[in-house]
PDB file of C-alpha atoms in Angstrom:
ATOM      1  CA  UNK Y   1     102.522 173.722  95.141  1.00 44.00           C
ATOM      2  CA  UNK Y   2     101.227 173.473  91.569  1.00 39.00           C
ATOM      3  CA  UNK Y   3      97.920 172.016  90.798  1.00 40.00           C
ATOM      4  CA  UNK Y   4      97.867 168.901  88.812  1.00 39.00           C
ATOM      5  CA  UNK Y   5      95.770 168.799  85.581  1.00 41.00           C
ATOM      6  CA  UNK Y   6      95.785 165.044  85.242  1.00 43.00           C
ATOM      7  CA  UNK Y   7      94.988 162.465  88.043  1.00 39.00           C
ATOM      8  CA  UNK Y   8      97.863 159.938  88.439  1.00 46.00           C
ATOM      9  CA  UNK Y   9      98.797 157.270  91.259  1.00 42.00           C
ATOM     10  CA  UNK Y  10     101.702 159.247  92.761  1.00 43.00           C
ATOM     11  CA  UNK Y  11      99.446 160.641  95.683  1.00 44.00           C
ATOM     12  CA  UNK Y  12      98.244 156.825  96.508  1.00 39.00           C
ATOM     13  CA  UNK Y  13     101.849 155.743  96.482  1.00 44.00           C
ATOM     14  CA  UNK Y  14     102.853 158.488  98.937  1.00 41.00           C
ATOM     15  CA  UNK Y  15      99.910 157.845 101.301  1.00 42.00           C
ATOM     16  CA  UNK Y  16     100.809 154.152 101.268  1.00 40.00           C
ATOM     17  CA  UNK Y  17     104.363 155.112 102.167  1.00 40.00           C
ATOM     18  CA  UNK Y  18     102.985 157.300 105.015  1.00 40.00           C
ATOM     19  CA  UNK Y  19     100.802 154.436 106.319  1.00 40.00           C
ATOM     20  CA  UNK Y  20     103.540 151.899 106.299  1.00 40.00           C
ATOM     21  CA  UNK Y  21     105.911 154.464 108.169  1.00 39.00           C
ATOM     22  CA  UNK Y  22     103.215 155.184 110.787  1.00 43.00           C
ATOM     23  CA  UNK Y  23     102.559 151.234 111.448  1.00 38.00           C
ATOM     24  CA  UNK Y  24     106.559 150.929 111.627  1.00 38.00           C
ATOM     25  CA  UNK Y  25     106.512 153.488 114.328  1.00 38.00           C
ATOM     26  CA  UNK Y  26     103.738 151.824 116.269  1.00 40.00           C
ATOM     27  CA  UNK Y  27     101.101 154.348 115.416  1.00 39.00           C
ATOM     28  CA  UNK Y  28      97.414 153.217 114.824  1.00 39.00           C
ATOM     29  CA  UNK Y  29      95.876 154.505 111.523  1.00 37.00           C
ATOM     30  CA  UNK Y  30      92.179 154.743 112.059  1.00 37.00           C
ATOM     31  CA  UNK Y  31      89.369 155.387 109.744  1.00 30.00           C
ATOM     32  CA  UNK Y  32      86.884 158.156 110.833  1.00 32.00           C
ATOM     33  CA  UNK Y  33      83.217 158.269 109.784  1.00 31.00           C
ATOM     34  CA  UNK Y  34      80.819 161.000 109.027  1.00 30.00           C
ATOM     35  CA  UNK Y  35      77.449 161.272 110.232  1.00 27.00           C
ATOM     36  CA  UNK Y  36      76.094 159.120 107.287  1.00 28.00           C
ATOM     37  CA  UNK Y  37      78.307 156.188 108.332  1.00 29.00           C
ATOM     38  CA  UNK Y  38      80.635 156.129 105.464  1.00 29.00           C
ATOM     39  CA  UNK Y  39      84.427 155.808 105.738  1.00 30.00           C
ATOM     40  CA  UNK Y  40      86.150 159.181 105.020  1.00 29.00           C
ATOM     41  CA  UNK Y  41      89.508 160.917 104.932  1.00 33.00           C
ATOM     42  CA  UNK Y  42      92.435 160.623 102.627  1.00 32.00           C
ATOM     43  CA  UNK Y  43      94.335 157.838 104.501  1.00 34.00           C
ATOM     44  CA  UNK Y  44      90.923 155.882 104.652  1.00 38.00           C
ATOM     45  CA  UNK Y  45      90.597 156.270 101.069  1.00 35.00           C
ATOM     46  CA  UNK Y  46      94.125 155.245 100.086  1.00 38.00           C
ATOM     47  CA  UNK Y  47      93.893 152.134 102.512  1.00 39.00           C
ATOM     48  CA  UNK Y  48      90.685 151.190 100.617  1.00 45.00           C
ATOM     49  CA  UNK Y  49      91.868 151.741  97.065  1.00 48.00           C
ATOM     50  CA  UNK Y  50      95.587 150.993  97.329  1.00 51.00           C
ATOM     51  CA  UNK Y  51      97.558 148.000  98.351  1.00 62.00           C
ATOM     52  CA  UNK Y  52      94.354 145.777  98.685  1.00 82.00           C
ATOM     53  CA  UNK Y  53      94.860 142.162  97.843  1.00 93.00           C
ATOM     54  CA  UNK Y  54      93.202 138.716  98.527  1.00 95.00           C
ATOM     55  CA  UNK Y  55      94.283 136.749 101.458  1.00 97.00           C
ATOM     56  CA  UNK Y  56      94.257 133.187 102.098  1.00 98.00           C
ATOM     57  CA  UNK Y  57      92.860 132.226 105.565  1.00 98.00           C
ATOM     58  CA  UNK Y  58      92.877 128.750 107.289  1.00 98.00           C
ATOM     59  CA  UNK Y  59      90.796 127.986 110.292  1.00 98.00           C
ATOM     60  CA  UNK Y  60      92.518 125.071 112.441  1.00 97.00           C
ATOM     61  CA  UNK Y  61      94.111 123.892 109.180  1.00 96.00           C
ATOM     62  CA  UNK Y  62      90.980 124.042 106.992  1.00 96.00           C
ATOM     63  CA  UNK Y  63      90.845 126.594 104.247  1.00 97.00           C
ATOM     64  CA  UNK Y  64      88.161 129.383 104.851  1.00 97.00           C
ATOM     65  CA  UNK Y  65      86.062 129.602 101.775  1.00 95.00           C
ATOM     66  CA  UNK Y  66      84.694 133.332 102.176  1.00 96.00           C
ATOM     67  CA  UNK Y  67      86.531 136.503 100.743  1.00 96.00           C
ATOM     68  CA  UNK Y  68      89.317 137.669 102.873  1.00 97.00           C
ATOM     69  CA  UNK Y  69      91.307 140.786 101.815  1.00 97.00           C
ATOM     70  CA  UNK Y  70      94.277 142.912 102.957  1.00 95.00           C
ATOM     71  CA  UNK Y  71      93.490 146.558 103.186  1.00 93.00           C
ATOM     72  CA  UNK Y  72      96.469 148.546 104.379  1.00 89.00           C
ATOM     73  CA  UNK Y  73      97.984 146.199 107.024  1.00 91.00           C
ATOM     74  CA  UNK Y  74      94.614 144.781 108.031  1.00 95.00           C
ATOM     75  CA  UNK Y  75      92.920 141.407 106.944  1.00 97.00           C
ATOM     76  CA  UNK Y  76      89.221 141.644 106.642  1.00 98.00           C
ATOM     77  CA  UNK Y  77      86.753 138.798 106.489  1.00 98.00           C
ATOM     78  CA  UNK Y  78      82.904 139.078 106.121  1.00 98.00           C
ATOM     79  CA  UNK Y  79      81.125 138.736 109.340  1.00 98.00           C
ATOM     80  CA  UNK Y  80      78.241 136.508 108.208  1.00 97.00           C
ATOM     81  CA  UNK Y  81      80.661 134.056 106.333  1.00 97.00           C
ATOM     82  CA  UNK Y  82      83.186 133.717 109.037  1.00 98.00           C
ATOM     83  CA  UNK Y  83      80.728 133.568 111.878  1.00 97.00           C
ATOM     84  CA  UNK Y  84      78.748 130.674 109.869  1.00 96.00           C
ATOM     85  CA  UNK Y  85      82.266 129.049 109.148  1.00 96.00           C
ATOM     86  CA  UNK Y  86      82.686 128.874 112.933  1.00 96.00           C
ATOM     87  CA  UNK Y  87      79.473 127.160 113.423  1.00 94.00           C
ATOM     88  CA  UNK Y  88      77.158 129.968 114.024  1.00 95.00           C
ATOM     89  CA  UNK Y  89      73.752 129.024 112.290  1.00 85.00           C
ATOM     90  CA  UNK Y  90      72.500 132.437 111.606  1.00 86.00           C
ATOM     91  CA  UNK Y  91      73.436 136.187 111.651  1.00 96.00           C
ATOM     92  CA  UNK Y  92      70.713 138.999 111.618  1.00 98.00           C
ATOM     93  CA  UNK Y  93      70.960 142.445 110.067  1.00 97.00           C
ATOM     94  CA  UNK Y  94      69.278 145.659 111.063  1.00 97.00           C
ATOM     95  CA  UNK Y  95      69.434 147.747 107.756  1.00 96.00           C
ATOM     96  CA  UNK Y  96      68.400 150.961 109.711  1.00 96.00           C
ATOM     97  CA  UNK Y  97      71.117 150.822 112.132  1.00 97.00           C
ATOM     98  CA  UNK Y  98      73.535 149.163 109.666  1.00 98.00           C
ATOM     99  CA  UNK Y  99      74.304 146.558 112.361  1.00 98.00           C
ATOM    100  CA  UNK Y 100      74.978 142.833 112.319  1.00 98.00           C
ATOM    101  CA  UNK Y 101      74.142 140.615 115.185  1.00 98.00           C
ATOM    102  CA  UNK Y 102      75.637 137.177 115.579  1.00 98.00           C
ATOM    103  CA  UNK Y 103      73.970 134.908 118.203  1.00 96.00           C
ATOM    104  CA  UNK Y 104      74.871 131.489 119.522  1.00 95.00           C
ATOM    105  CA  UNK Y 105      74.593 129.302 122.729  1.00 94.00           C
ATOM    106  CA  UNK Y 106      77.823 130.782 123.904  1.00 95.00           C
ATOM    107  CA  UNK Y 107      78.383 134.104 121.869  1.00 97.00           C
ATOM    108  CA  UNK Y 108      76.294 137.431 121.555  1.00 97.00           C
ATOM    109  CA  UNK Y 109      78.357 139.607 118.992  1.00 98.00           C
ATOM    110  CA  UNK Y 110      77.408 142.838 117.388  1.00 98.00           C
ATOM    111  CA  UNK Y 111      79.132 145.019 114.763  1.00 98.00           C
ATOM    112  CA  UNK Y 112      77.847 148.414 113.354  1.00 98.00           C
ATOM    113  CA  UNK Y 113      79.244 149.983 110.069  1.00 98.00           C
ATOM    114  CA  UNK Y 114      81.815 152.576 110.524  1.00 97.00           C
ATOM    115  CA  UNK Y 115      82.389 151.787 114.148  1.00 97.00           C
ATOM    116  CA  UNK Y 116      85.829 151.359 115.595  1.00 97.00           C
ATOM    117  CA  UNK Y 117      84.912 148.571 117.728  1.00 98.00           C
ATOM    118  CA  UNK Y 118      82.687 145.429 117.948  1.00 98.00           C
ATOM    119  CA  UNK Y 119      80.932 144.034 121.140  1.00 98.00           C
ATOM    120  CA  UNK Y 120      81.155 140.429 122.012  1.00 98.00           C
ATOM    121  CA  UNK Y 121      79.723 139.005 125.273  1.00 98.00           C
ATOM    122  CA  UNK Y 122      79.872 142.223 126.957  1.00 98.00           C
ATOM    123  CA  UNK Y 123      83.446 142.946 125.912  1.00 98.00           C
ATOM    124  CA  UNK Y 124      84.545 145.836 123.628  1.00 98.00           C
ATOM    125  CA  UNK Y 125      87.151 144.734 121.012  1.00 98.00           C
ATOM    126  CA  UNK Y 126      89.033 147.672 119.046  1.00 98.00           C
ATOM    127  CA  UNK Y 127      88.603 147.486 115.383  1.00 97.00           C
ATOM    128  CA  UNK Y 128      90.690 150.615 114.672  1.00 85.00           C
ATOM    129  CA  UNK Y 129      90.704 150.383 110.922  1.00 89.00           C
ATOM    130  CA  UNK Y 130      86.964 150.260 111.009  1.00 96.00           C
ATOM    131  CA  UNK Y 131      84.031 148.060 110.317  1.00 98.00           C
ATOM    132  CA  UNK Y 132      83.127 148.513 106.643  1.00 97.00           C
ATOM    133  CA  UNK Y 133      80.548 147.553 104.142  1.00 96.00           C
ATOM    134  CA  UNK Y 134      81.483 146.433 100.583  1.00 93.00           C
ATOM    135  CA  UNK Y 135      79.043 145.610  98.003  1.00 93.00           C
ATOM    136  CA  UNK Y 136      76.395 144.649 100.476  1.00 95.00           C
ATOM    137  CA  UNK Y 137      78.705 142.772 102.826  1.00 97.00           C
ATOM    138  CA  UNK Y 138      79.815 143.749 106.211  1.00 98.00           C
ATOM    139  CA  UNK Y 139      83.622 143.114 106.772  1.00 98.00           C
ATOM    140  CA  UNK Y 140      85.316 143.099 110.151  1.00 98.00           C
ATOM    141  CA  UNK Y 141      89.191 143.096 110.857  1.00 98.00           C
ATOM    142  CA  UNK Y 142      90.080 139.224 111.098  1.00 98.00           C
ATOM    143  CA  UNK Y 143      91.896 139.632 114.347  1.00 98.00           C
ATOM    144  CA  UNK Y 144      89.014 141.425 116.183  1.00 98.00           C
ATOM    145  CA  UNK Y 145      86.523 138.937 114.812  1.00 98.00           C
ATOM    146  CA  UNK Y 146      88.628 135.841 115.841  1.00 98.00           C
ATOM    147  CA  UNK Y 147      89.199 137.244 119.136  1.00 98.00           C
ATOM    148  CA  UNK Y 148      85.547 137.289 119.775  1.00 98.00           C
ATOM    149  CA  UNK Y 149      85.357 133.648 118.831  1.00 98.00           C
ATOM    150  CA  UNK Y 150      88.182 132.866 121.253  1.00 97.00           C
ATOM    151  CA  UNK Y 151      90.852 132.299 118.690  1.00 98.00           C
ATOM    152  CA  UNK Y 152      94.275 133.499 117.878  1.00 97.00           C
ATOM    153  CA  UNK Y 153      95.670 134.652 114.572  1.00 98.00           C
ATOM    154  CA  UNK Y 154      99.195 134.215 113.035  1.00 98.00           C
ATOM    155  CA  UNK Y 155     100.350 135.813 109.814  1.00 97.00           C
ATOM    156  CA  UNK Y 156     102.568 134.415 107.219  1.00 96.00           C
ATOM    157  CA  UNK Y 157     104.015 137.442 105.198  1.00 94.00           C
ATOM    158  CA  UNK Y 158     105.627 135.210 102.771  1.00 95.00           C
ATOM    159  CA  UNK Y 159     102.500 133.963 101.037  1.00 94.00           C
ATOM    160  CA  UNK Y 160     100.152 136.548 102.487  1.00 93.00           C
ATOM    161  CA  UNK Y 161      98.171 133.892 104.586  1.00 97.00           C
ATOM    162  CA  UNK Y 162      96.516 133.934 108.090  1.00 98.00           C
ATOM    163  CA  UNK Y 163      96.012 131.115 110.223  1.00 98.00           C
ATOM    164  CA  UNK Y 164      93.272 131.046 112.811  1.00 98.00           C
ATOM    165  CA  UNK Y 165      93.497 128.553 115.718  1.00 98.00           C
ATOM    166  CA  UNK Y 166      91.126 127.881 118.383  1.00 96.00           C
ATOM    167  CA  UNK Y 167      87.351 128.390 118.816  1.00 93.00           C
ATOM    168  CA  UNK Y 168      84.361 128.810 121.056  1.00 93.00           C
ATOM    169  CA  UNK Y 169      83.637 132.231 122.569  1.00 96.00           C
ATOM    170  CA  UNK Y 170      85.526 135.019 124.384  1.00 97.00           C
ATOM    171  CA  UNK Y 171      85.125 135.306 128.155  1.00 97.00           C
ATOM    172  CA  UNK Y 172      82.400 137.626 129.218  1.00 98.00           C
ATOM    173  CA  UNK Y 173      82.883 141.036 130.278  1.00 98.00           C
ATOM    174  CA  UNK Y 174      81.659 140.443 133.727  1.00 96.00           C
ATOM    175  CA  UNK Y 175      84.412 137.907 134.219  1.00 95.00           C
ATOM    176  CA  UNK Y 176      87.218 139.869 132.556  1.00 98.00           C
ATOM    177  CA  UNK Y 177      86.961 143.469 133.632  1.00 98.00           C
ATOM    178  CA  UNK Y 178      88.269 144.292 136.944  1.00 97.00           C
ATOM    179  CA  UNK Y 179      85.642 146.681 138.453  1.00 97.00           C
ATOM    180  CA  UNK Y 180      88.327 148.855 140.236  1.00 97.00           C
ATOM    181  CA  UNK Y 181      90.500 149.302 137.296  1.00 98.00           C
ATOM    182  CA  UNK Y 182      87.502 150.302 135.074  1.00 98.00           C
ATOM    183  CA  UNK Y 183      86.090 152.614 137.714  1.00 98.00           C
ATOM    184  CA  UNK Y 184      89.337 154.757 137.844  1.00 98.00           C
ATOM    185  CA  UNK Y 185      90.320 154.378 134.003  1.00 98.00           C
ATOM    186  CA  UNK Y 186      87.024 155.472 132.782  1.00 98.00           C
ATOM    187  CA  UNK Y 187      87.125 158.417 135.206  1.00 98.00           C
ATOM    188  CA  UNK Y 188      90.536 159.860 134.225  1.00 98.00           C
ATOM    189  CA  UNK Y 189      89.615 159.339 130.561  1.00 98.00           C
ATOM    190  CA  UNK Y 190      86.325 161.325 131.072  1.00 98.00           C
ATOM    191  CA  UNK Y 191      87.981 163.970 133.153  1.00 97.00           C
ATOM    192  CA  UNK Y 192      90.976 164.537 130.574  1.00 97.00           C
ATOM    193  CA  UNK Y 193      89.249 163.648 127.320  1.00 97.00           C
ATOM    194  CA  UNK Y 194      85.375 164.235 127.686  1.00 96.00           C
ATOM    195  CA  UNK Y 195      85.348 166.603 124.513  1.00 94.00           C
ATOM    196  CA  UNK Y 196      87.458 164.160 122.497  1.00 97.00           C
ATOM    197  CA  UNK Y 197      86.452 161.669 119.902  1.00 97.00           C
ATOM    198  CA  UNK Y 198      86.604 158.087 121.029  1.00 98.00           C
ATOM    199  CA  UNK Y 199      89.904 157.642 119.628  1.00 97.00           C
ATOM    200  CA  UNK Y 200      90.944 160.523 121.558  1.00 97.00           C
ATOM    201  CA  UNK Y 201      89.664 159.024 124.658  1.00 98.00           C
ATOM    202  CA  UNK Y 202      91.471 155.662 123.913  1.00 98.00           C
ATOM    203  CA  UNK Y 203      94.566 157.726 123.404  1.00 98.00           C
ATOM    204  CA  UNK Y 204      94.431 159.018 126.900  1.00 98.00           C
ATOM    205  CA  UNK Y 205      93.700 155.516 128.204  1.00 98.00           C
ATOM    206  CA  UNK Y 206      96.695 154.256 126.408  1.00 98.00           C
ATOM    207  CA  UNK Y 207      98.990 156.564 128.472  1.00 98.00           C
ATOM    208  CA  UNK Y 208      97.640 155.208 131.690  1.00 98.00           C
ATOM    209  CA  UNK Y 209      97.999 151.663 130.817  1.00 98.00           C
ATOM    210  CA  UNK Y 210     101.651 152.259 129.293  1.00 98.00           C
ATOM    211  CA  UNK Y 211     102.602 153.851 132.560  1.00 98.00           C
ATOM    212  CA  UNK Y 212     101.216 150.759 134.557  1.00 98.00           C
ATOM    213  CA  UNK Y 213     103.318 148.579 132.205  1.00 98.00           C
ATOM    214  CA  UNK Y 214     106.518 151.013 132.630  1.00 97.00           C
ATOM    215  CA  UNK Y 215     108.977 150.491 135.644  1.00 96.00           C
ATOM    216  CA  UNK Y 216     109.076 154.180 135.793  1.00 95.00           C
ATOM    217  CA  UNK Y 217     105.523 154.411 137.388  1.00 96.00           C
ATOM    218  CA  UNK Y 218     103.447 152.705 139.816  1.00 96.00           C
ATOM    219  CA  UNK Y 219     102.190 149.179 138.616  1.00 96.00           C
ATOM    220  CA  UNK Y 220      98.287 150.036 139.006  1.00 97.00           C
ATOM    221  CA  UNK Y 221      95.931 152.320 137.328  1.00 98.00           C
ATOM    222  CA  UNK Y 222      94.949 153.851 140.685  1.00 98.00           C
ATOM    223  CA  UNK Y 223      98.619 154.187 141.650  1.00 97.00           C
ATOM    224  CA  UNK Y 224      99.434 155.825 138.256  1.00 97.00           C
ATOM    225  CA  UNK Y 225      96.457 158.267 138.328  1.00 97.00           C
ATOM    226  CA  UNK Y 226      97.354 159.477 141.978  1.00 97.00           C
ATOM    227  CA  UNK Y 227     101.155 159.316 141.592  1.00 94.00           C
ATOM    228  CA  UNK Y 228     102.699 162.337 143.201  1.00 87.00           C
ATOM    229  CA  UNK Y 229     106.273 161.273 142.978  1.00 85.00           C
ATOM    230  CA  UNK Y 230     107.253 164.282 140.858  1.00 78.00           C
ATOM    231  CA  UNK Y 231     104.169 166.185 141.681  1.00 75.00           C
ATOM    232  CA  UNK Y 232     100.505 165.673 140.539  1.00 79.00           C
ATOM    233  CA  UNK Y 233     100.591 163.856 137.194  1.00 87.00           C
ATOM    234  CA  UNK Y 234      96.951 164.458 136.155  1.00 93.00           C
ATOM    235  CA  UNK Y 235      95.209 167.909 136.583  1.00 92.00           C
ATOM    236  CA  UNK Y 236      91.844 166.289 137.314  1.00 95.00           C
ATOM    237  CA  UNK Y 237      93.357 164.702 140.684  1.00 95.00           C
ATOM    238  CA  UNK Y 238      94.195 168.330 141.789  1.00 92.00           C
ATOM    239  CA  UNK Y 239      90.916 169.842 140.867  1.00 94.00           C
ATOM    240  CA  UNK Y 240      88.429 167.052 141.798  1.00 94.00           C
ATOM    241  CA  UNK Y 241      87.296 166.309 138.300  1.00 96.00           C
ATOM    242  CA  UNK Y 242      88.615 162.903 138.687  1.00 97.00           C
ATOM    243  CA  UNK Y 243      85.553 162.291 140.828  1.00 96.00           C
ATOM    244  CA  UNK Y 244      83.091 163.158 138.043  1.00 97.00           C
ATOM    245  CA  UNK Y 245      80.721 160.411 136.807  1.00 98.00           C
ATOM    246  CA  UNK Y 246      82.313 159.298 133.212  1.00 98.00           C
ATOM    247  CA  UNK Y 247      80.095 159.402 130.155  1.00 98.00           C
ATOM    248  CA  UNK Y 248      78.991 156.084 128.448  1.00 98.00           C
ATOM    249  CA  UNK Y 249      81.674 156.728 125.660  1.00 98.00           C
ATOM    250  CA  UNK Y 250      84.443 157.255 128.277  1.00 98.00           C
ATOM    251  CA  UNK Y 251      83.263 153.738 129.918  1.00 98.00           C
ATOM    252  CA  UNK Y 252      83.530 152.188 126.570  1.00 98.00           C
ATOM    253  CA  UNK Y 253      86.926 153.587 125.832  1.00 98.00           C
ATOM    254  CA  UNK Y 254      88.116 152.353 129.099  1.00 98.00           C
ATOM    255  CA  UNK Y 255      86.845 148.972 128.317  1.00 98.00           C
ATOM    256  CA  UNK Y 256      88.648 149.121 124.791  1.00 98.00           C
ATOM    257  CA  UNK Y 257      91.881 149.993 126.515  1.00 98.00           C
ATOM    258  CA  UNK Y 258      91.530 147.177 129.099  1.00 98.00           C
ATOM    259  CA  UNK Y 259      90.925 144.846 126.011  1.00 98.00           C
ATOM    260  CA  UNK Y 260      94.213 145.799 124.420  1.00 97.00           C
ATOM    261  CA  UNK Y 261      93.212 149.147 122.308  1.00 98.00           C
ATOM    262  CA  UNK Y 262      96.250 151.431 121.909  1.00 97.00           C
ATOM    263  CA  UNK Y 263      97.564 154.189 119.887  1.00 96.00           C
ATOM    264  CA  UNK Y 264     101.237 153.318 120.611  1.00 96.00           C
ATOM    265  CA  UNK Y 265     102.877 151.196 123.281  1.00 96.00           C
ATOM    266  CA  UNK Y 266     105.381 154.131 123.514  1.00 97.00           C
ATOM    267  CA  UNK Y 267     103.125 156.836 124.637  1.00 98.00           C
ATOM    268  CA  UNK Y 268     103.643 157.891 128.032  1.00 98.00           C
ATOM    269  CA  UNK Y 269     102.893 161.618 128.372  1.00 96.00           C
ATOM    270  CA  UNK Y 270     100.359 163.840 126.678  1.00 96.00           C
ATOM    271  CA  UNK Y 271      99.510 167.599 126.891  1.00 93.00           C
ATOM    272  CA  UNK Y 272      96.871 170.140 125.368  1.00 92.00           C
ATOM    273  CA  UNK Y 273      99.194 172.964 124.353  1.00 86.00           C
ATOM    274  CA  UNK Y 274      96.176 175.482 124.763  1.00 83.00           C
ATOM    275  CA  UNK Y 275      95.695 174.672 128.287  1.00 83.00           C
ATOM    276  CA  UNK Y 276      99.146 173.372 129.489  1.00 78.00           C
ATOM    277  CA  UNK Y 277     101.035 175.403 132.077  1.00 76.00           C
ATOM    278  CA  UNK Y 278     104.378 173.851 131.561  1.00 80.00           C
ATOM    279  CA  UNK Y 279     106.296 173.041 128.356  1.00 82.00           C
ATOM    280  CA  UNK Y 280     108.422 170.378 130.055  1.00 86.00           C
ATOM    281  CA  UNK Y 281     106.910 167.348 128.181  1.00 90.00           C
ATOM    282  CA  UNK Y 282     107.260 168.978 124.816  1.00 90.00           C
ATOM    283  CA  UNK Y 283     110.691 170.120 125.724  1.00 90.00           C
ATOM    284  CA  UNK Y 284     111.847 167.012 127.047  1.00 93.00           C
ATOM    285  CA  UNK Y 285     110.289 164.069 125.630  1.00 96.00           C
ATOM    286  CA  UNK Y 286     110.108 162.655 122.117  1.00 96.00           C
ATOM    287  CA  UNK Y 287     106.954 163.611 120.210  1.00 97.00           C
ATOM    288  CA  UNK Y 288     104.807 160.482 118.904  1.00 97.00           C
ATOM    289  CA  UNK Y 289     101.503 161.629 117.528  1.00 96.00           C
ATOM    290  CA  UNK Y 290      98.721 164.061 117.693  1.00 97.00           C
ATOM    291  CA  UNK Y 291      95.164 163.126 118.442  1.00 97.00           C
ATOM    292  CA  UNK Y 292      92.399 165.671 118.638  1.00 96.00           C
ATOM    293  CA  UNK Y 293      93.536 168.455 121.096  1.00 95.00           C
ATOM    294  CA  UNK Y 294      96.115 166.319 122.851  1.00 96.00           C
ATOM    295  CA  UNK Y 295      99.796 165.696 121.720  1.00 97.00           C
ATOM    296  CA  UNK Y 296     101.439 162.546 122.713  1.00 97.00           C
ATOM    297  CA  UNK Y 297     105.119 161.792 123.705  1.00 97.00           C
ATOM    298  CA  UNK Y 298     107.261 158.885 124.700  1.00 97.00           C
TER     299      UNK Y 298
END
């Protein structure tokens, strides 16, 4: 490939097409962060600089006055402005940790710059496109923030507007997460992906929950993990690693998955080619995406 002497927009257009194709195929495009907490990576840069436009947001029929913009396929709103629009009186900021905290009688919410999730009433809500800061304002994906406030969001592509309906606060984690489901999902995630990133852990959890939803597999997390219909499905079941205590991040990944985080609703298999003793999956199933050391298949 010849080096370009002049900067043009063709690279951005190509990346935008790649992002669009990935989204159409059901893939999640994420923004990773370096140790300094800044969004990095060519895809993240393209999403930030290309295809960004203002969005009209209506909350229960009333026009939202804060800034809202579309970056890639994600609508962002300022966490302070949106929270106060929803009736919260104050939002605190920790400059050292780059964390915003929202407090009300019914909601306790926290968002940290460059994280792929926020927490709300003990729940872990996926923000796969990332929490970001622009010109001193923290922005969070609208759907993620709306979920924390117990709202739903509908999108009107014709006029680039979003309608938020509902209000209040999300049900607490104590009342939402099933203890047995969390127990086993966090353990299989840790056993299979302890060395992977948070996204890599979520990817493994995605496969388990997709199997639960598929008629081809048992209809419970425990049943999927210990399924032996066609031989042991997960190596940690055979070697006992399934019983190891999961890390904090593995528990967080399990909670994110139980709250809807997913890399693809098609992913049913994964392998680490460096460790796999069989090539059946790669030989017989459609490839979807690679995340860390794992490849995922439908």
